[in-house]
PDB file of C-alpha atoms and ligand atoms in Angstrom:
ATOM      1  CA  MET A   1    -155.193-202.635-122.188  1.00 73.00           C
ATOM      2  CA  THR A   2    -153.617-200.529-119.465  1.00 90.00           C
ATOM      3  CA  VAL A   3    -149.879-200.783-119.181  1.00 96.00           C
ATOM      4  CA  SER A   4    -147.668-199.661-116.328  1.00 98.00           C
ATOM      5  CA  ARG A   5    -145.018-197.084-117.246  1.00 98.00           C
ATOM      6  CA  ALA A   6    -141.518-196.754-115.826  1.00 98.00           C
ATOM      7  CA  LEU A   7    -138.877-194.122-116.490  1.00 98.00           C
ATOM      8  CA  THR A   8    -135.139-194.483-115.989  1.00 98.00           C
ATOM      9  CA  ILE A   9    -133.015-191.356-115.558  1.00 98.00           C
ATOM     10  CA  ALA A  10    -129.489-192.710-115.969  1.00 98.00           C
ATOM     11  CA  GLY A  11    -126.374-193.051-118.058  1.00 97.00           C
ATOM     12  CA  SER A  12    -125.944-195.101-121.224  1.00 98.00           C
ATOM     13  CA  ASP A  13    -123.630-198.138-121.048  1.00 97.00           C
ATOM     14  CA  SER A  14    -122.523-198.942-124.599  1.00 97.00           C
ATOM     15  CA  GLY A  15    -121.789-202.497-123.418  1.00 97.00           C
ATOM     16  CA  GLY A  16    -125.486-202.996-122.636  1.00 97.00           C
ATOM     17  CA  GLY A  17    -125.063-204.596-119.202  1.00 97.00           C
ATOM     18  CA  ALA A  18    -125.646-201.611-116.896  1.00 97.00           C
ATOM     19  CA  GLY A  19    -127.240-198.150-117.027  1.00 97.00           C
ATOM     20  CA  ILE A  20    -130.184-197.317-119.282  1.00 98.00           C
ATOM     21  CA  GLN A  21    -129.781-200.523-121.292  1.00 98.00           C
ATOM     22  CA  ALA A  22    -130.041-202.809-118.252  1.00 98.00           C
ATOM     23  CA  ASP A  23    -133.016-200.824-116.994  1.00 98.00           C
ATOM     24  CA  LEU A  24    -134.991-200.991-120.250  1.00 98.00           C
ATOM     25  CA  LYS A  25    -134.328-204.730-120.634  1.00 98.00           C
ATOM     26  CA  THR A  26    -135.523-205.315-117.062  1.00 98.00           C
ATOM     27  CA  PHE A  27    -138.665-203.201-117.539  1.00 98.00           C
ATOM     28  CA  THR A  28    -139.526-205.182-120.669  1.00 97.00           C
ATOM     29  CA  VAL A  29    -139.031-208.620-119.121  1.00 96.00           C
ATOM     30  CA  LEU A  30    -141.208-207.573-116.160  1.00 97.00           C
ATOM     31  CA  GLY A  31    -143.979-206.401-118.516  1.00 96.00           C
ATOM     32  CA  VAL A  32    -143.637-202.658-117.966  1.00 98.00           C
ATOM     33  CA  TYR A  33    -143.435-199.966-120.668  1.00 98.00           C
ATOM     34  CA  GLY A  34    -139.961-198.436-120.384  1.00 98.00           C
ATOM     35  CA  MET A  35    -138.879-194.846-121.068  1.00 98.00           C
ATOM     36  CA  SER A  36    -135.510-193.148-120.625  1.00 98.00           C
ATOM     37  CA  ALA A  37    -133.932-189.781-119.895  1.00 98.00           C
ATOM     38  CA  LEU A  38    -130.195-190.012-120.571  1.00 98.00           C
ATOM     39  CA  THR A  39    -127.902-188.109-118.216  1.00 98.00           C
ATOM     40  CA  ALA A  40    -124.590-189.184-119.755  1.00 97.00           C
ATOM     41  CA  ILE A  41    -123.116-191.347-122.472  1.00 98.00           C
ATOM     42  CA  THR A  42    -120.373-193.726-121.403  1.00 97.00           C
ATOM     43  CA  ALA A  43    -118.045-195.617-123.722  1.00 97.00           C
ATOM     44  CA  GLN A  44    -117.899-198.814-121.714  1.00 96.00           C
ATOM     45  CA  ASN A  45    -117.395-202.556-122.055  1.00 95.00           C
ATOM     46  CA  THR A  46    -116.813-205.462-119.680  1.00 94.00           C
ATOM     47  CA  LEU A  47    -113.230-204.299-119.100  1.00 94.00           C
ATOM     48  CA  GLY A  48    -113.977-200.770-117.963  1.00 93.00           C
ATOM     49  CA  VAL A  49    -115.145-197.226-118.668  1.00 94.00           C
ATOM     50  CA  HIS A  50    -113.293-195.597-121.579  1.00 95.00           C
ATOM     51  CA  GLY A  51    -115.103-192.248-121.697  1.00 95.00           C
ATOM     52  CA  ILE A  52    -117.839-190.245-119.943  1.00 94.00           C
ATOM     53  CA  TYR A  53    -119.812-187.491-121.695  1.00 97.00           C
ATOM     54  CA  ASN A  54    -122.379-185.722-119.517  1.00 96.00           C
ATOM     55  CA  LEU A  55    -125.399-184.302-121.316  1.00 98.00           C
ATOM     56  CA  PRO A  56    -126.444-180.647-120.944  1.00 98.00           C
ATOM     57  CA  LEU A  57    -128.917-179.909-118.140  1.00 98.00           C
ATOM     58  CA  GLU A  58    -131.483-178.682-120.692  1.00 98.00           C
ATOM     59  CA  ALA A  59    -131.329-181.989-122.576  1.00 98.00           C
ATOM     60  CA  ILE A  60    -131.923-183.944-119.359  1.00 98.00           C
ATOM     61  CA  GLU A  61    -134.791-181.686-118.314  1.00 98.00           C
ATOM     62  CA  GLN A  62    -136.484-181.827-121.733  1.00 98.00           C
ATOM     63  CA  GLN A  63    -136.428-185.624-121.825  1.00 98.00           C
ATOM     64  CA  ILE A  64    -138.069-185.909-118.376  1.00 98.00           C
ATOM     65  CA  ASP A  65    -140.684-183.265-119.147  1.00 98.00           C
ATOM     66  CA  ALA A  66    -141.451-184.725-122.585  1.00 98.00           C
ATOM     67  CA  VAL A  67    -142.393-188.168-121.292  1.00 98.00           C
ATOM     68  CA  ALA A  68    -143.999-187.024-118.027  1.00 98.00           C
ATOM     69  CA  THR A  69    -146.341-184.495-119.662  1.00 98.00           C
ATOM     70  CA  ASP A  70    -147.526-186.822-122.426  1.00 98.00           C
ATOM     71  CA  ILE A  71    -147.095-190.526-121.714  1.00 98.00           C
ATOM     72  CA  GLY A  72    -147.094-190.401-117.900  1.00 98.00           C
ATOM     73  CA  VAL A  73    -144.877-192.190-115.389  1.00 98.00           C
ATOM     74  CA  ASP A  74    -145.979-194.685-112.688  1.00 98.00           C
ATOM     75  CA  ALA A  75    -142.488-195.138-111.224  1.00 98.00           C
ATOM     76  CA  VAL A  76    -139.051-193.680-111.861  1.00 98.00           C
ATOM     77  CA  LYS A  77    -135.492-194.715-111.030  1.00 98.00           C
ATOM     78  CA  THR A  78    -132.301-192.730-111.061  1.00 98.00           C
ATOM     79  CA  GLY A  79    -128.923-194.255-111.832  1.00 97.00           C
ATOM     80  CA  MET A  80    -125.763-192.427-112.882  1.00 96.00           C
ATOM     81  CA  LEU A  81    -126.116-188.717-112.031  1.00 95.00           C
ATOM     82  CA  SER A  82    -122.498-187.662-112.083  1.00 90.00           C
ATOM     83  CA  GLN A  83    -122.528-184.017-110.952  1.00 93.00           C
ATOM     84  CA  ALA A  84    -124.363-181.917-108.342  1.00 94.00           C
ATOM     85  CA  PRO A  85    -126.132-179.672-110.913  1.00 96.00           C
ATOM     86  CA  ILE A  86    -127.504-182.790-112.676  1.00 96.00           C
ATOM     87  CA  ILE A  87    -128.771-184.179-109.352  1.00 96.00           C
ATOM     88  CA  GLU A  88    -130.424-180.856-108.526  1.00 97.00           C
ATOM     89  CA  ARG A  89    -132.091-180.541-111.933  1.00 98.00           C
ATOM     90  CA  VAL A  90    -133.357-184.133-111.911  1.00 98.00           C
ATOM     91  CA  ALA A  91    -134.803-183.716-108.395  1.00 98.00           C
ATOM     92  CA  GLU A  92    -136.504-180.484-109.460  1.00 98.00           C
ATOM     93  CA  ARG A  93    -138.116-182.073-112.566  1.00 98.00           C
ATOM     94  CA  ILE A  94    -139.304-185.162-110.646  1.00 98.00           C
ATOM     95  CA  LYS A  95    -140.951-182.814-108.143  1.00 98.00           C
ATOM     96  CA  ALA A  96    -142.380-180.433-110.773  1.00 98.00           C
ATOM     97  CA  ASN A  97    -143.949-183.327-112.708  1.00 98.00           C
ATOM     98  CA  ASN A  98    -145.270-185.019-109.536  1.00 98.00           C
ATOM     99  CA  ILE A  99    -143.666-188.322-110.523  1.00 98.00           C
ATOM    100  CA  PRO A 100    -144.465-190.971-107.880  1.00 98.00           C
ATOM    101  CA  ASN A 101    -142.444-193.990-106.687  1.00 98.00           C
ATOM    102  CA  LEU A 102    -138.834-192.787-106.945  1.00 98.00           C
ATOM    103  CA  VAL A 103    -136.133-195.451-106.642  1.00 98.00           C
ATOM    104  CA  VAL A 104    -132.651-193.976-106.178  1.00 98.00           C
ATOM    105  CA  ASP A 105    -129.701-196.195-107.077  1.00 97.00           C
ATOM    106  CA  PRO A 106    -126.852-194.019-105.755  1.00 95.00           C
ATOM    107  CA  VAL A 107    -124.359-195.060-108.449  1.00 91.00           C
ATOM    108  CA  MET A 108    -120.865-193.875-107.471  1.00 88.00           C
ATOM    109  CA  VAL A 109    -118.203-196.212-108.876  1.00 81.00           C
ATOM    110  CA  ALA A 110    -118.314-198.753-111.762  1.00 76.00           C
ATOM    111  CA  LYS A 111    -117.166-202.361-111.116  1.00 74.00           C
ATOM    112  CA  GLY A 112    -113.780-201.626-112.742  1.00 72.00           C
ATOM    113  CA  GLY A 113    -113.174-198.687-110.351  1.00 74.00           C
ATOM    114  CA  ALA A 114    -114.114-195.678-112.549  1.00 77.00           C
ATOM    115  CA  ARG A 115    -115.889-192.860-110.677  1.00 78.00           C
ATOM    116  CA  LEU A 116    -119.410-192.227-112.023  1.00 78.00           C
ATOM    117  CA  LEU A 117    -120.306-189.621-109.349  1.00 76.00           C
ATOM    118  CA  GLU A 118    -117.900-186.782-108.715  1.00 74.00           C
ATOM    119  CA  GLN A 119    -116.642-186.797-105.144  1.00 70.00           C
ATOM    120  CA  ASP A 120    -118.112-183.484-103.996  1.00 74.00           C
ATOM    121  CA  SER A 121    -121.602-184.388-105.305  1.00 86.00           C
ATOM    122  CA  GLN A 122    -122.608-186.849-102.590  1.00 88.00           C
ATOM    123  CA  GLN A 123    -124.088-184.078-100.459  1.00 91.00           C
ATOM    124  CA  ALA A 124    -126.336-183.024-103.357  1.00 94.00           C
ATOM    125  CA  LEU A 125    -127.718-186.548-103.511  1.00 94.00           C
ATOM    126  CA  ILE A 126    -128.500-186.468 -99.780  1.00 94.00           C
ATOM    127  CA  ARG A 127    -129.914-182.947 -99.816  1.00 94.00           C
ATOM    128  CA  HIS A 128    -131.979-182.932-103.023  1.00 95.00           C
ATOM    129  CA  LEU A 129    -132.882-186.456-104.053  1.00 96.00           C
ATOM    130  CA  LEU A 130    -133.201-188.532-100.884  1.00 96.00           C
ATOM    131  CA  PRO A 131    -136.097-186.540 -99.391  1.00 96.00           C
ATOM    132  CA  LEU A 132    -138.106-187.370-102.555  1.00 98.00           C
ATOM    133  CA  ALA A 133    -137.194-191.049-102.633  1.00 98.00           C
ATOM    134  CA  THR A 134    -139.438-194.007-101.899  1.00 98.00           C
ATOM    135  CA  VAL A 135    -136.456-196.378-101.863  1.00 98.00           C
ATOM    136  CA  ILE A 136    -132.679-196.003-102.024  1.00 98.00           C
ATOM    137  CA  THR A 137    -130.548-199.047-102.910  1.00 98.00           C
ATOM    138  CA  PRO A 138    -126.885-198.486-101.929  1.00 97.00           C
ATOM    139  CA  ASN A 139    -124.315-201.265-102.213  1.00 95.00           C
ATOM    140  CA  LEU A 140    -121.836-201.534 -99.331  1.00 94.00           C
ATOM    141  CA  PRO A 141    -119.222-199.047-100.609  1.00 92.00           C
ATOM    142  CA  GLU A 142    -122.020-196.548-101.383  1.00 93.00           C
ATOM    143  CA  ALA A 143    -123.557-197.040 -97.925  1.00 95.00           C
ATOM    144  CA  GLU A 144    -120.090-196.431 -96.441  1.00 93.00           C
ATOM    145  CA  VAL A 145    -119.760-193.140 -98.314  1.00 91.00           C
ATOM    146  CA  LEU A 146    -123.289-192.029 -97.355  1.00 93.00           C
ATOM    147  CA  THR A 147    -122.750-192.800 -93.655  1.00 93.00           C
ATOM    148  CA  GLY A 148    -119.003-192.185 -93.318  1.00 90.00           C
ATOM    149  CA  ARG A 149    -118.632-195.581 -91.578  1.00 93.00           C
ATOM    150  CA  THR A 150    -117.027-198.904 -92.451  1.00 94.00           C
ATOM    151  CA  ILE A 151    -119.504-201.762 -92.944  1.00 95.00           C
ATOM    152  CA  THR A 152    -118.323-205.361 -92.586  1.00 94.00           C
ATOM    153  CA  THR A 153    -121.176-207.146 -90.792  1.00 94.00           C
ATOM    154  CA  VAL A 154    -124.952-207.533 -91.096  1.00 95.00           C
ATOM    155  CA  GLU A 155    -125.348-205.551 -87.861  1.00 96.00           C
ATOM    156  CA  GLU A 156    -123.379-202.665 -89.435  1.00 96.00           C
ATOM    157  CA  MET A 157    -125.562-202.911 -92.569  1.00 97.00           C
ATOM    158  CA  LYS A 158    -128.591-202.396 -90.311  1.00 97.00           C
ATOM    159  CA  GLU A 159    -126.982-199.401 -88.581  1.00 97.00           C
ATOM    160  CA  ALA A 160    -126.183-197.920 -91.994  1.00 97.00           C
ATOM    161  CA  ALA A 161    -129.807-198.433 -93.086  1.00 98.00           C
ATOM    162  CA  ARG A 162    -131.021-196.519 -89.997  1.00 98.00           C
ATOM    163  CA  HIS A 163    -128.561-193.705 -90.683  1.00 97.00           C
ATOM    164  CA  ILE A 164    -129.507-193.411 -94.387  1.00 97.00           C
ATOM    165  CA  HIS A 165    -133.229-193.547 -93.509  1.00 98.00           C
ATOM    166  CA  SER A 166    -132.718-190.364 -91.468  1.00 97.00           C
ATOM    167  CA  PHE A 167    -131.914-188.469 -94.719  1.00 96.00           C
ATOM    168  CA  GLY A 168    -135.625-188.626 -95.600  1.00 96.00           C
ATOM    169  CA  THR A 169    -136.105-191.643 -97.880  1.00 97.00           C
ATOM    170  CA  ARG A 170    -139.042-193.899 -96.910  1.00 98.00           C
ATOM    171  CA  TYR A 171    -137.258-197.245 -97.406  1.00 98.00           C
ATOM    172  CA  VAL A 172    -133.607-198.269 -97.528  1.00 98.00           C
ATOM    173  CA  VAL A 173    -132.222-201.425 -99.135  1.00 98.00           C
ATOM    174  CA  VAL A 174    -128.566-202.037 -98.221  1.00 98.00           C
ATOM    175  CA  LYS A 175    -127.233-204.631-100.674  1.00 97.00           C
ATOM    176  CA  GLY A 176    -124.757-207.162 -99.345  1.00 93.00           C
ATOM    177  CA  GLY A 177    -123.392-208.250-102.723  1.00 86.00           C
ATOM    178  CA  HIS A 178    -119.930-207.056-101.661  1.00 85.00           C
ATOM    179  CA  LEU A 179    -119.806-209.107 -98.408  1.00 87.00           C
ATOM    180  CA  ASP A 180    -118.624-212.722 -98.232  1.00 86.00           C
ATOM    181  CA  GLY A 181    -121.096-215.583 -97.782  1.00 90.00           C
ATOM    182  CA  ASP A 182    -124.719-215.572 -98.953  1.00 93.00           C
ATOM    183  CA  ALA A 183    -125.932-212.570-100.978  1.00 95.00           C
ATOM    184  CA  LEU A 184    -127.944-210.906 -98.197  1.00 97.00           C
ATOM    185  CA  ASP A 185    -129.824-207.614 -98.606  1.00 98.00           C
ATOM    186  CA  ILE A 186    -131.513-205.635 -95.815  1.00 97.00           C
ATOM    187  CA  LEU A 187    -134.768-203.659 -96.221  1.00 98.00           C
ATOM    188  CA  PHE A 188    -135.563-201.012 -93.574  1.00 98.00           C
ATOM    189  CA  ASP A 189    -138.877-199.116 -93.446  1.00 98.00           C
ATOM    190  CA  GLY A 190    -137.998-196.850 -90.524  1.00 97.00           C
ATOM    191  CA  GLU A 191    -139.207-199.386 -87.955  1.00 97.00           C
ATOM    192  CA  THR A 192    -138.523-202.962 -88.946  1.00 98.00           C
ATOM    193  CA  PHE A 193    -135.921-204.864 -90.929  1.00 98.00           C
ATOM    194  CA  ALA A 194    -136.534-207.556 -93.528  1.00 98.00           C
ATOM    195  CA  GLU A 195    -133.808-209.765 -94.987  1.00 97.00           C
ATOM    196  CA  PHE A 196    -133.583-211.137 -98.526  1.00 97.00           C
ATOM    197  CA  VAL A 197    -131.093-213.954 -99.020  1.00 96.00           C
ATOM    198  CA  ALA A 198    -129.860-215.888-102.048  1.00 96.00           C
ATOM    199  CA  PRO A 199    -126.919-218.255-102.387  1.00 94.00           C
ATOM    200  CA  ARG A 200    -123.781-216.478-103.619  1.00 94.00           C
ATOM    201  CA  HIS A 201    -122.988-217.545-107.179  1.00 93.00           C
ATOM    202  CA  GLU A 202    -119.244-217.614-107.883  1.00 91.00           C
ATOM    203  CA  THR A 203    -118.880-215.584-111.080  1.00 91.00           C
ATOM    204  CA  LYS A 204    -117.089-212.544-112.450  1.00 91.00           C
ATOM    205  CA  HIS A 205    -120.152-211.668-114.570  1.00 92.00           C
ATOM    206  CA  THR A 206    -121.805-209.169-112.230  1.00 90.00           C
ATOM    207  CA  HIS A 207    -121.643-205.994-114.323  1.00 93.00           C
ATOM    208  CA  GLY A 208    -124.846-204.020-113.826  1.00 95.00           C
ATOM    209  CA  THR A 209    -126.311-206.097-110.996  1.00 96.00           C
ATOM    210  CA  GLY A 210    -127.225-202.959-109.036  1.00 96.00           C
ATOM    211  CA  CYS A 211    -128.892-201.274-112.036  1.00 97.00           C
ATOM    212  CA  THR A 212    -130.885-204.406-112.849  1.00 98.00           C
ATOM    213  CA  PHE A 213    -131.965-204.925-109.221  1.00 98.00           C
ATOM    214  CA  SER A 214    -133.194-201.326-108.809  1.00 98.00           C
ATOM    215  CA  ALA A 215    -134.913-201.399-112.228  1.00 98.00           C
ATOM    216  CA  ALA A 216    -136.778-204.536-111.145  1.00 98.00           C
ATOM    217  CA  ILE A 217    -137.937-202.784-107.947  1.00 98.00           C
ATOM    218  CA  THR A 218    -139.075-199.825-110.084  1.00 98.00           C
ATOM    219  CA  SER A 219    -141.022-202.117-112.452  1.00 98.00           C
ATOM    220  CA  GLU A 220    -142.915-203.716-109.601  1.00 98.00           C
ATOM    221  CA  LEU A 221    -143.700-200.360-107.952  1.00 98.00           C
ATOM    222  CA  ALA A 222    -145.004-199.134-111.335  1.00 98.00           C
ATOM    223  CA  LYS A 223    -147.412-202.101-111.336  1.00 98.00           C
ATOM    224  CA  GLY A 224    -148.624-201.161-107.854  1.00 98.00           C
ATOM    225  CA  ALA A 225    -146.721-203.669-105.695  1.00 98.00           C
ATOM    226  CA  SER A 226    -145.724-202.838-102.115  1.00 98.00           C
ATOM    227  CA  VAL A 227    -142.036-202.066-101.535  1.00 98.00           C
ATOM    228  CA  HIS A 228    -141.560-205.394 -99.718  1.00 98.00           C
ATOM    229  CA  ASP A 229    -143.113-207.363-102.599  1.00 98.00           C
ATOM    230  CA  ALA A 230    -141.148-205.309-105.167  1.00 98.00           C
ATOM    231  CA  VAL A 231    -137.855-206.148-103.423  1.00 98.00           C
ATOM    232  CA  THR A 232    -138.854-209.838-103.213  1.00 98.00           C
ATOM    233  CA  THR A 233    -139.400-209.990-106.984  1.00 98.00           C
ATOM    234  CA  ALA A 234    -136.263-207.938-107.693  1.00 98.00           C
ATOM    235  CA  LYS A 235    -134.152-210.301-105.581  1.00 98.00           C
ATOM    236  CA  HIS A 236    -135.521-213.275-107.499  1.00 97.00           C
ATOM    237  CA  PHE A 237    -134.940-211.456-110.812  1.00 97.00           C
ATOM    238  CA  ILE A 238    -131.289-210.566-110.082  1.00 97.00           C
ATOM    239  CA  THR A 239    -130.517-214.008-108.640  1.00 97.00           C
ATOM    240  CA  CYS A 240    -131.737-215.678-111.867  1.00 95.00           C
ATOM    241  CA  ALA A 241    -129.831-213.103-113.973  1.00 96.00           C
ATOM    242  CA  ILE A 242    -126.559-213.806-112.108  1.00 96.00           C
ATOM    243  CA  GLN A 243    -126.933-217.607-112.047  1.00 94.00           C
ATOM    244  CA  ASP A 244    -127.762-218.059-115.741  1.00 91.00           C
ATOM    245  CA  THR A 245    -124.625-216.368-117.053  1.00 88.00           C
ATOM    246  CA  LEU A 246    -124.128-215.331-120.691  1.00 93.00           C
ATOM    247  CA  GLY A 247    -120.324-215.411-120.473  1.00 91.00           C
ATOM    248  CA  LEU A 248    -119.874-212.292-122.629  1.00 95.00           C
ATOM    249  CA  GLY A 249    -116.718-210.156-122.817  1.00 94.00           C
ATOM    250  CA  GLN A 250    -113.252-210.532-121.350  1.00 94.00           C
ATOM    251  CA  GLY A 251    -113.903-208.772-118.027  1.00 90.00           C
ATOM    252  CA  HIS A 252    -116.934-208.365-115.753  1.00 91.00           C
ATOM    253  CA  GLY A 253    -119.645-209.520-118.163  1.00 93.00           C
ATOM    254  CA  PRO A 254    -123.334-208.543-118.029  1.00 94.00           C
ATOM    255  CA  THR A 255    -126.040-210.523-116.276  1.00 93.00           C
ATOM    256  CA  ASN A 256    -128.758-212.398-118.153  1.00 94.00           C
ATOM    257  CA  HIS A 257    -131.933-210.325-118.252  1.00 94.00           C
ATOM    258  CA  TRP A 258    -133.966-213.134-119.879  1.00 92.00           C
ATOM    259  CA  ALA A 259    -133.250-215.677-117.162  1.00 92.00           C
ATOM    260  CA  TYR A 260    -136.109-214.681-114.840  1.00 92.00           C
ATOM    261  CA  GLY A 261    -138.677-214.769-117.663  1.00 83.00           C
ATOM    262  CA  LYS A 262    -137.348-218.139-118.831  1.00 82.00           C
ATOM    263  CA  ARG A 263    -137.685-219.575-115.334  1.00 81.00           C
ATOM    264  CA  GLN A 264    -141.266-218.259-114.997  1.00 80.00           C
ATOM    265  CA  HIS A 265    -142.205-220.033-118.272  1.00 74.00           C
ATOM    266  CA  GLN A 266    -140.685-223.285-117.058  1.00 75.00           C
ATOM    267  CA  LEU A 267    -142.882-223.064-113.943  1.00 65.00           C
ATOM    268  CA  ILE A 268    -146.090-222.729-115.999  1.00 56.00           C
TER     269      ILE A 268
HETATM  270  N1  ATP B 301    -122.273-213.266-106.684  1.00 77.72           N
HETATM  271  C1  ATP B 301    -123.538-213.030-106.384  1.00 77.72           C
HETATM  272  N2  ATP B 301    -124.416-214.054-106.237  1.00 77.72           N
HETATM  273  C2  ATP B 301    -125.715-213.819-105.933  1.00 77.72           C
HETATM  274  N3  ATP B 301    -126.224-212.580-105.752  1.00 77.72           N
HETATM  275  C3  ATP B 301    -125.401-211.518-105.884  1.00 77.72           C
HETATM  276  C4  ATP B 301    -124.013-211.673-106.198  1.00 77.72           C
HETATM  277  N4  ATP B 301    -123.442-210.428-106.292  1.00 77.72           N
HETATM  278  C5  ATP B 301    -124.418-209.549-106.037  1.00 77.72           C
HETATM  279  N5  ATP B 301    -125.608-210.179-105.770  1.00 77.72           N
HETATM  280  C6  ATP B 301    -126.895-209.538-105.515  1.00 77.72           C
HETATM  281  O1  ATP B 301    -127.149-208.647-106.596  1.00 77.72           O
HETATM  282  C7  ATP B 301    -127.843-207.483-106.149  1.00 77.72           C
HETATM  283  C8  ATP B 301    -127.016-206.247-106.512  1.00 77.72           C
HETATM  284  O2  ATP B 301    -126.015-206.084-105.527  1.00 77.72           O
HETATM  285  P1  ATP B 301    -124.566-205.483-105.736  1.00 77.72           P
HETATM  286  O3  ATP B 301    -124.056-205.229-104.356  1.00 77.72           O
HETATM  287  O4  ATP B 301    -123.772-206.379-106.624  1.00 77.72           O
HETATM  288  O5  ATP B 301    -124.884-204.169-106.524  1.00 77.72           O
HETATM  289  P2  ATP B 301    -123.904-203.101-107.134  1.00 77.72           P
HETATM  290  O6  ATP B 301    -122.547-203.240-106.527  1.00 77.72           O
HETATM  291  O7  ATP B 301    -124.602-201.799-106.973  1.00 77.72           O
HETATM  292  O8  ATP B 301    -123.823-203.499-108.676  1.00 77.72           O
HETATM  293  P3  ATP B 301    -123.223-202.624-109.925  1.00 77.72           P
HETATM  294  O9  ATP B 301    -122.428-201.502-109.362  1.00 77.72           O
HETATM  295  O10 ATP B 301    -122.444-203.569-110.774  1.00 77.72           O
HETATM  296  O11 ATP B 301    -124.432-202.154-110.690  1.00 77.72           O
HETATM  297  C9  ATP B 301    -128.056-207.682-104.655  1.00 77.72           C
HETATM  298  O12 ATP B 301    -129.319-208.288-104.446  1.00 77.72           O
HETATM  299  C10 ATP B 301    -126.932-208.644-104.266  1.00 77.72           C
HETATM  300  O13 ATP B 301    -127.191-209.349-103.084  1.00 77.72           O
HETATM  301  C1  HMH B 302    -123.894-196.001-117.230  1.00 77.72           C
HETATM  302  C2  HMH B 302    -123.631-196.812-116.010  1.00 77.72           C
HETATM  303  N1  HMH B 302    -124.477-196.701-114.957  1.00 77.72           N
HETATM  304  C3  HMH B 302    -124.253-197.427-113.839  1.00 77.72           C
HETATM  305  C4  HMH B 302    -123.168-198.284-113.747  1.00 77.72           C
HETATM  306  C5  HMH B 302    -122.919-199.067-112.460  1.00 77.72           C
HETATM  307  O1  HMH B 302    -122.949-200.412-112.661  1.00 77.72           O
HETATM  308  C6  HMH B 302    -122.317-198.384-114.880  1.00 77.72           C
HETATM  309  N2  HMH B 302    -121.230-199.214-114.882  1.00 77.72           N
HETATM  310  N3  HMH B 302    -122.566-197.627-115.987  1.00 77.72           N
END
């Protein structure tokens, strides 16, 4: 049996809804073998981030090298990379190990407002990681930071996608989860736009939606899907995960990573 292998380079969310935990759950449900390189440990729950402990650069590097040189990686995603030196080291190890299919989720701020990327590190992301990326998946506030422009309409999402594409990534997905109305995401390949729409579900349980969405794209790329098909599946996956809420915690609860698998079984 050959299995597809995906690696997440991201922070740990003790609450299990975002970060490494969300990524590994998503990989598993989508039938991909999941591996992890931790960049930071966060003490976190549905109410907020209570502590952030970055790991030493050597520890991050060793984890990436260990899995890449033995097990192999078909696709990789990055999540929380909180400081410029971490971004630089991660980019260097992805390049040195020739890891294909890089999905960059440019995590900057947690749902409760805590900063997960230090303010002066955005340039490092643009300079070192984006030229290696197959896809970047900013939400609206992240796209605003990357472009320096306010985004309030679908037309402005498209302009932002064009701008971010010029940093060297092959595809850009601008997520419209933070706009009103339907949950509309834009995919730009440098020439044409595609739109992915789902009905907005009224819920406060959206912790880790971005991590889960980008992990689903990574899973599908690991299996050999095109970027367009990977985003189609990821949109379906996150829509199911948001709709079929678990209702956990007192704040922004996690999404339901089983929901997509459950729905597939019901269709069989
Ligand atoms: N209430 C909702 N109903 C349906 N889809 C949603 C809703 N909120 C977000 N989405 C979808 O979820 C995906 C993730 O988008 P979102 O903008 O929430 O990411 P994010 O802000 O990076 O998440 P996080 O920072 O919590 O990880 C997108 O496909 C978006 O359209
Ligand atoms: C560890 C971690 N990564 C990413 C996010 C963004 O949702 C979060 N809240 N925590």
